[in-house]
């Protein structure tokens, strides 16, 4: 039996003077009123009401419990109001964990537009390419770019990106345009990595997986810095299109070995396993979905 319903019924009995009046006020049967009061007395292991054929009185314990019950119901009503208000007029802090390059390229504009539209929501943004535990760090949302698709039970894919081999036209003029993975061995590489596994590039060609072990002149866990080094003619960089494609369209970068494809990267947002998401979290997810358009 729901304890809050029992408390509410007990308060109604006290304020209406008897079970029958309380039943009419609550629009339930008199028997249900009696069962709820009896449940409370059994649960508390005390008598709350003394009843005779003519009148009903509170015991000393019943009087104390009545005063506490009024506070409980008042606090519950206020909490329900605050939650309802916040769902209609969202406010508070939204704690985000996002990757560095994506944040620098896209997120500053998205957050600027978001807080302009929802000024009562405050953003707490922590940028890192390391995957941090959401629960331990109390993040409301985490945005990730990863080759493995997420668990869609508590995630949403926002976009999918390809990765290509890029260099400047000046670099290819000086060192030659490679036509095969074998010819890549003569070139300088700028590689994004977080551990040693990322120094091995894996491609697909003719429905077969092929790999290339490169010996980079520079490794770094920041894609934008690698892009800058590439634009200064220091070598070939292997980057997702959301970082390099604008420079490719401007003619500042050139692709090579486009017939070799790589595992796509999924941009997704994920949240802690909760049955109900707060309004501010839902708003930000919807905002991201509309703001992040596929690359054409």
Coordinates of C-alpha atoms in Angstrom, one line a residue:
X1 CA 0.0 0.0 0.0
X2 CA 1.3 3.4 -0.9
X3 CA 2.5 5.2 2.3
X4 CA 1.9 8.7 1.0
X5 CA -1.7 7.8 0.1
X6 CA -2.1 6.5 3.7
X7 CA -0.7 9.6 5.2
X8 CA -2.9 11.8 3.1
X9 CA -5.9 9.8 4.1
X10 CA -5.0 10.0 7.8
X11 CA -4.8 13.8 7.6
X12 CA -8.2 13.9 5.8
X13 CA -9.8 11.8 8.6
X14 CA -8.4 14.1 11.3
X15 CA -9.5 17.2 9.5
X16 CA -13.0 15.9 8.5
X17 CA -13.7 14.3 11.9
X18 CA -14.5 10.8 10.8
X19 CA -14.0 8.1 8.2
X20 CA -17.2 8.6 6.2
X21 CA -16.6 12.4 5.7
X22 CA -13.0 11.7 4.7
X23 CA -14.1 9.0 2.2
X24 CA -16.5 11.4 0.5
X25 CA -13.8 14.1 0.3
X26 CA -11.3 11.7 -1.2
X27 CA -13.9 10.0 -3.4
X28 CA -13.0 6.5 -2.1
X29 CA -14.8 3.9 0.0
X30 CA -15.0 4.1 3.8
X31 CA -13.5 0.7 3.9
X32 CA -10.4 1.9 2.0
X33 CA -10.1 4.8 4.4
X34 CA -10.1 2.4 7.3
X35 CA -7.6 0.1 5.7
X36 CA -5.2 2.9 5.0
X37 CA -5.3 4.2 8.6
X38 CA -4.9 0.6 9.9
X39 CA -1.9 0.2 7.6
X40 CA -0.2 3.2 9.1
X41 CA -0.9 2.1 12.7
X42 CA 0.5 -1.4 11.9
X43 CA 3.5 0.2 10.1
X44 CA 4.2 2.6 13.0
X45 CA 3.3 0.0 15.6
X46 CA 1.1 2.5 17.5
X47 CA -2.5 3.6 17.8
X48 CA -3.1 7.0 16.1
X49 CA -6.9 7.3 16.6
X50 CA -9.3 6.1 19.4
X51 CA -12.7 5.4 17.9
X52 CA -16.1 5.0 19.6
X53 CA -19.5 4.8 18.1
X54 CA -20.0 8.6 18.7
X55 CA -16.6 10.2 18.3
X56 CA -13.0 9.9 17.2
X57 CA -9.9 11.3 19.0
X58 CA -6.2 11.5 18.3
X59 CA -3.9 9.8 20.6
X60 CA -0.7 11.6 21.8
X61 CA 1.2 9.7 19.1
X62 CA -1.5 10.5 16.6
X63 CA -1.3 14.2 17.3
X64 CA 2.5 14.2 16.8
X65 CA 2.2 12.1 13.6
X66 CA -0.6 14.5 12.3
X67 CA 1.7 17.5 12.7
X68 CA 4.6 15.7 10.9
X69 CA 2.2 14.5 8.2
X70 CA 1.1 18.0 7.5
X71 CA 4.8 18.9 6.9
X72 CA 5.4 15.8 4.8
X73 CA 2.4 16.6 2.5
X74 CA 3.3 20.3 2.3
X75 CA 6.9 19.4 1.3
X76 CA 5.7 16.9 -1.3
X77 CA 3.4 19.4 -2.9
X78 CA 6.1 22.0 -3.0
X79 CA 8.6 19.5 -4.5
X80 CA 6.0 18.5 -7.1
X81 CA 5.4 22.1 -8.0
X82 CA 9.1 22.8 -8.3
X83 CA 9.6 19.8 -10.6
X84 CA 6.6 20.7 -12.7
X85 CA 7.8 24.3 -13.0
X86 CA 11.3 23.2 -13.9
X87 CA 9.9 20.9 -16.6
X88 CA 7.9 23.8 -18.0
X89 CA 10.5 26.5 -17.4
X90 CA 13.9 24.6 -17.3
X91 CA 16.7 26.1 -15.2
X92 CA 19.8 25.0 -13.3
X93 CA 23.2 23.6 -14.3
X94 CA 23.8 21.3 -17.2
X95 CA 27.1 19.5 -16.8
X96 CA 28.7 18.4 -20.1
X97 CA 31.7 16.3 -21.0
X98 CA 32.9 16.7 -24.7
X99 CA 35.9 16.0 -26.9
X100 CA 38.4 18.8 -27.6
X101 CA 38.4 19.2 -31.4
X102 CA 34.6 18.8 -31.8
X103 CA 34.0 21.3 -29.0
X104 CA 36.4 23.9 -30.6
X105 CA 34.9 23.5 -34.0
X106 CA 31.2 23.1 -33.4
X107 CA 30.2 23.4 -29.7
X108 CA 31.1 27.0 -28.9
X109 CA 28.5 28.2 -31.4
X110 CA 25.9 25.7 -30.4
X111 CA 26.3 26.5 -26.7
X112 CA 26.2 30.2 -27.5
X113 CA 22.8 29.8 -29.3
X114 CA 21.5 27.5 -26.6
X115 CA 22.1 29.8 -23.6
X116 CA 20.7 32.7 -25.6
X117 CA 17.5 30.7 -26.1
X118 CA 17.5 29.2 -22.5
X119 CA 19.2 31.8 -20.3
X120 CA 18.1 30.1 -17.0
X121 CA 20.2 27.0 -17.9
X122 CA 23.9 27.3 -16.8
X123 CA 26.5 25.3 -18.7
X124 CA 29.4 23.5 -17.0
X125 CA 31.6 22.2 -19.8
X126 CA 34.6 19.9 -19.3
X127 CA 36.5 19.2 -22.5
X128 CA 38.7 16.1 -22.8
X129 CA 39.3 13.3 -25.3
X130 CA 39.5 10.8 -22.5
X131 CA 36.4 8.8 -21.8
X132 CA 35.4 9.6 -18.2
X133 CA 32.9 7.8 -16.0
X134 CA 29.6 9.8 -16.2
X135 CA 28.3 8.7 -12.8
X136 CA 31.5 9.4 -10.8
X137 CA 31.9 12.8 -12.4
X138 CA 28.2 13.5 -12.3
X139 CA 27.9 14.5 -16.0
X140 CA 24.4 15.1 -17.3
X141 CA 25.6 14.4 -20.9
X142 CA 28.7 13.2 -22.6
X143 CA 29.4 13.7 -26.3
X144 CA 31.8 11.2 -27.9
X145 CA 33.4 10.6 -31.3
X146 CA 34.2 6.9 -31.6
X147 CA 34.5 4.1 -34.1
X148 CA 32.3 1.8 -32.1
X149 CA 28.5 2.5 -32.2
X150 CA 27.1 3.3 -28.7
X151 CA 24.5 1.5 -26.7
X152 CA 21.4 3.1 -28.0
X153 CA 19.4 2.5 -24.7
X154 CA 21.0 5.6 -23.3
X155 CA 22.6 7.2 -26.3
X156 CA 21.7 8.9 -29.6
X157 CA 23.9 9.0 -32.7
X158 CA 24.0 12.6 -34.1
X159 CA 26.2 12.1 -37.2
X160 CA 28.6 9.7 -38.8
X161 CA 32.0 10.8 -40.3
X162 CA 34.6 9.3 -42.6
X163 CA 38.3 9.6 -42.1
X164 CA 40.7 10.4 -45.0
X165 CA 44.4 10.9 -45.6
X166 CA 45.0 14.6 -46.2
X167 CA 48.1 16.7 -47.1
X168 CA 48.6 20.1 -48.8
X169 CA 49.1 20.3 -52.5
X170 CA 52.5 21.7 -51.8
X171 CA 53.5 18.6 -49.8
X172 CA 52.3 16.2 -52.6
X173 CA 54.1 18.3 -55.2
X174 CA 57.3 17.9 -53.3
X175 CA 57.0 14.3 -52.1
X176 CA 54.6 12.8 -54.7
X177 CA 51.1 11.6 -54.6
X178 CA 51.0 8.0 -53.2
X179 CA 48.9 5.5 -55.3
X180 CA 49.2 2.6 -52.9
X181 CA 49.8 1.7 -49.2
X182 CA 53.2 0.6 -50.2
X183 CA 54.1 4.1 -51.5
X184 CA 52.9 5.6 -48.2
X185 CA 56.0 4.2 -46.5
X186 CA 58.1 6.9 -48.1
X187 CA 55.9 9.7 -46.6
X188 CA 55.8 11.6 -43.3
X189 CA 52.9 11.1 -41.1
X190 CA 51.0 13.1 -38.5
X191 CA 48.9 10.8 -36.4
X192 CA 46.2 11.3 -33.8
X193 CA 46.5 8.8 -30.9
X194 CA 45.6 8.2 -27.3
X195 CA 47.5 4.9 -27.1
X196 CA 49.9 2.9 -29.3
X197 CA 47.1 1.1 -31.2
X198 CA 46.3 4.3 -33.2
X199 CA 49.7 4.1 -34.9
X200 CA 48.3 1.2 -37.0
X201 CA 45.9 2.4 -39.6
X202 CA 43.2 0.0 -40.8
X203 CA 41.4 0.3 -44.1
X204 CA 39.0 -1.5 -46.3
X205 CA 39.5 -2.1 -50.0
X206 CA 37.7 -4.5 -52.3
X207 CA 35.8 -5.8 -49.2
X208 CA 39.1 -6.8 -47.6
X209 CA 40.7 -5.4 -44.5
X210 CA 44.2 -4.1 -44.9
X211 CA 46.5 -2.4 -42.4
X212 CA 49.4 0.0 -42.5
X213 CA 51.9 0.4 -39.7
X214 CA 53.2 4.0 -39.9
X215 CA 56.1 5.6 -38.1
X216 CA 54.9 9.2 -37.6
X217 CA 57.1 12.2 -37.3
X218 CA 54.5 13.5 -34.8
X219 CA 51.8 12.0 -32.7
X220 CA 49.3 14.0 -30.7
X221 CA 45.9 13.7 -29.0
X222 CA 44.6 16.9 -30.5
X223 CA 43.3 16.8 -34.1
X224 CA 43.4 20.6 -34.6
X225 CA 47.1 20.8 -33.8
X226 CA 47.8 18.0 -36.3
X227 CA 45.7 19.8 -38.9
X228 CA 47.8 22.9 -38.3
X229 CA 51.0 21.0 -38.8
X230 CA 49.6 19.4 -41.9
X231 CA 48.7 22.9 -43.3
X232 CA 52.3 23.9 -42.8
X233 CA 53.4 21.0 -45.1
X234 CA 54.8 18.7 -42.4
X235 CA 53.2 15.5 -43.7
X236 CA 50.1 13.5 -44.3
X237 CA 47.4 13.5 -41.6
X238 CA 44.6 11.0 -41.0
X239 CA 41.6 12.9 -39.7
X240 CA 37.8 12.8 -39.7
X241 CA 36.1 15.0 -42.2
X242 CA 34.5 17.3 -39.7
X243 CA 38.0 18.6 -38.9
X244 CA 39.6 18.7 -42.3
X245 CA 36.8 18.9 -44.9
X246 CA 36.4 22.8 -44.8
X247 CA 40.1 23.1 -45.8
X248 CA 39.7 20.4 -48.5
X249 CA 36.8 22.3 -50.0
X250 CA 38.9 25.5 -50.1
X251 CA 41.7 23.7 -51.9
X252 CA 44.2 24.0 -49.0
X253 CA 44.2 20.2 -48.5
X254 CA 44.2 17.3 -51.0
X255 CA 43.1 13.7 -50.3
X256 CA 45.0 10.6 -51.4
X257 CA 44.1 6.9 -51.6
X258 CA 40.3 7.6 -51.5
X259 CA 39.6 4.1 -52.7
X260 CA 40.8 2.9 -49.2
X261 CA 38.0 3.4 -46.7
X262 CA 38.2 3.4 -43.0
X263 CA 35.9 2.5 -40.2
X264 CA 33.4 5.4 -39.8
X265 CA 33.4 7.5 -36.7
X266 CA 30.1 8.0 -34.8
X267 CA 29.3 11.3 -33.1
X268 CA 26.9 10.5 -30.4
X269 CA 25.5 11.9 -27.1
X270 CA 25.0 9.6 -24.1
X271 CA 23.5 10.1 -20.7
X272 CA 23.4 8.1 -17.4
X273 CA 21.0 5.2 -17.2
X274 CA 17.9 6.9 -16.0
X275 CA 14.2 6.2 -16.7
X276 CA 13.3 9.8 -16.9
X277 CA 15.5 12.6 -18.3
X278 CA 15.2 16.2 -17.0
X279 CA 13.7 18.8 -19.3
X280 CA 17.0 20.7 -19.6
X281 CA 18.8 17.5 -20.8
X282 CA 16.1 16.7 -23.4
X283 CA 16.2 20.3 -24.6
X284 CA 20.0 20.1 -25.2
X285 CA 19.8 16.8 -26.9
X286 CA 17.1 18.1 -29.3
X287 CA 19.1 21.3 -29.8
X288 CA 22.3 19.3 -30.7
X289 CA 20.2 17.1 -33.1
X290 CA 19.0 20.1 -35.1
X291 CA 22.2 22.0 -35.0
X292 CA 24.6 19.2 -36.2
X293 CA 23.9 18.7 -39.9
X294 CA 25.5 15.9 -42.0
X295 CA 28.5 17.0 -44.0
X296 CA 27.7 17.3 -47.7

